[in-house]
Structures are given as structure tokens and as C-alpha cells.
Amino acid sequence: MAQSFGSVPCERFDDLVDRSVELVRVMTGCQFALGDIALEIAPLRTHGGNMALGEGEELGVADSLRLFAEEIGLSFHTVRTYRWVAARWPKDQRQEGVSFEVHRILASAPDAYELIQHPPANERTGRSEWSGDAAKRAAGWATATPVTVEEKVEAIRDLAQDEQAAAQAACDLLHRPEVAFRAMWDRQARELVNQAQFDQADLAEEGGEEEWWEENDAEEDGVVDPVAIVRGFHRAMEFTDLIGVCQGFVTGASRLVPRLRGKEFSGSQLALVTRQVEKIRATADWIETAVSTGRVDLDEALAELLRGK
């Protein structure tokens, strides 16, 4: 059992929490009070809607709120947010003990008045209570710290939108046997993995490799050489990576070039593009030489070009 939280013992932490809960209650009352005052100065024509400037508000309303904000030392955005939340939550619908922040988050949720009366259970304390993250989940917002499986999966998807990052993450995760085992329970995942294996086999065949390794290297007098097998796997992986790099460039160019229709570029921009295209042509020649002859050394002119000289 934890003996302390942060730099304070458990007893002190509990005292600070109790004190802070009361401060939040007072602060919530102040925020709603300021919102009510802003509403009196500049009433909303209708409840609801978003807080975009100019929608449903005359210029004089915005000027009044800015003047009010300056007089009390707050920002215009803060006062305007207080006003909007106060309008969304009439006094008889505001929940005692629920922070202003939770009211703000839930303000746009469907059936907000009903929703706020049924707080979810806190997994840590077991009590039914609202928190900022709980309100965001209820409103369909992304939370700062993913907790549920769905939130964690969504966070991973957001971080792995790039194809290269997604592929690397998938490989790393599948290195965990329990992850690979559970992933293969998904029928679509199994089918996609099988299809990818067939596609890679086709690529290897097109590249002149009928097998993942050469039989003469892998087997001698009926004995399989594991070193030769691993070497063959590495060759196949390097070949697949090379094809992936080429296909990635072609795919990216196919997506981007059509967007250039009608675009005009400056002289310096054209010069920069020309230099990059020269590098691409030289690199393509280098690749062709490497796969045809096995020589991967750079001549001095190509090396200088790739270095940008």
C-alpha cells in the first residue's frame, strides 16, 4: 500500500484533496456567476450552438464582452466561454459538486441534462463521480490519457497513420507471441497476412529468386545449413525492402504530382526541384547497377550529388 503520494504522506494528501474539492466548488460557483453576469450584459439570442465568433452575435455584443473582460482582468475568450456555458446550463440544471469544466465538456453532449445526473463509476475509488476524462468519454472526445482498450487502440492508430510507422509497430507487436496468437484469431487479419505472404512470394519470383535460399548453399549431403537459410531470408527481406522503397516513391509521386496542375513556382523553387530530380535519377541508376552487377560502391560524382554538392 502506498505510503505517500508525490512528496506528501497519505494523510496530508487526503487533507489537500478535501481542501481542493472545496476550492473547486467555490471556483465553479464563481465561473458560473461570471457567466451569468456576462449573459446579463450580452444575452444570447438562442441557447446552444457553438462559440464561433460572429454566429448569432452582433459586433456590439463582442465589443461589450471585450470591454467587460478588460475591466475584470480576464481574457475575452474566457469570459465568452463562461457566458456560453452559463447559457447552456440554466441554474436549475447545474449539478452541485460537479466542476465547471465537466459542465463545459458535457454542454454539447446529447441529453446533457440527463447525462450529468448519472456519473460513471471511478475505477480507482469505486465511487460514481465525474472527472474531466470521464466527461470527455461521455461526450465522445479524445482523452489526454487513454484508459479503455478502445481509447488505447485509437491512440495507436493516430500515432501510426504513417505507413512505415504502422508497419514497424505491427512487426514489433507481432514479435510478442501472445499478441501474434490473439491477432490470428481475427479472420480478416489471417487472410491479410496470408495474402501478403503470397504477394511477397510473387515479388521474389519476379526478382529471380525461386526459393528463399539457394539449394546449393542451404543443403550439402542432405544436411540443411541453418546459416545459409538465415542468409537467404535476409536476402529476401532486403529485396522486399528495396521493392517497398521504390513502390513508396511511385505511390507518393502518383498522389502528389496531379495536385501540381496549374501551380506556379518561383525560379529558386524550380531549381531546387531540378536538383532533387537529378538525385532521384542518379539514385535509380545506382539501384539498377547494384541489382545487375552486385556493385554498390558510389562513384565520386554520384557521391557528391547525393551529398548536395
CSV table of C-alpha atoms in Angstrom, one decimal, residues 265-273 275:
chain,number,residue,atom,x,y,z
A,265,PHE,CA,6.8,28.0,-58.8
A,266,SER,CA,9.5,30.6,-58.4
A,267,GLY,CA,12.9,30.3,-60.0
A,268,SER,CA,14.5,29.1,-56.8
A,269,GLN,CA,11.8,26.5,-56.2
A,270,LEU,CA,12.2,25.2,-59.8
A,271,ALA,CA,16.0,25.0,-59.3
A,272,LEU,CA,15.5,23.1,-56.0
A,273,VAL,CA,13.1,20.6,-57.6
A,275,ARG,CA,18.4,19.2,-58.2
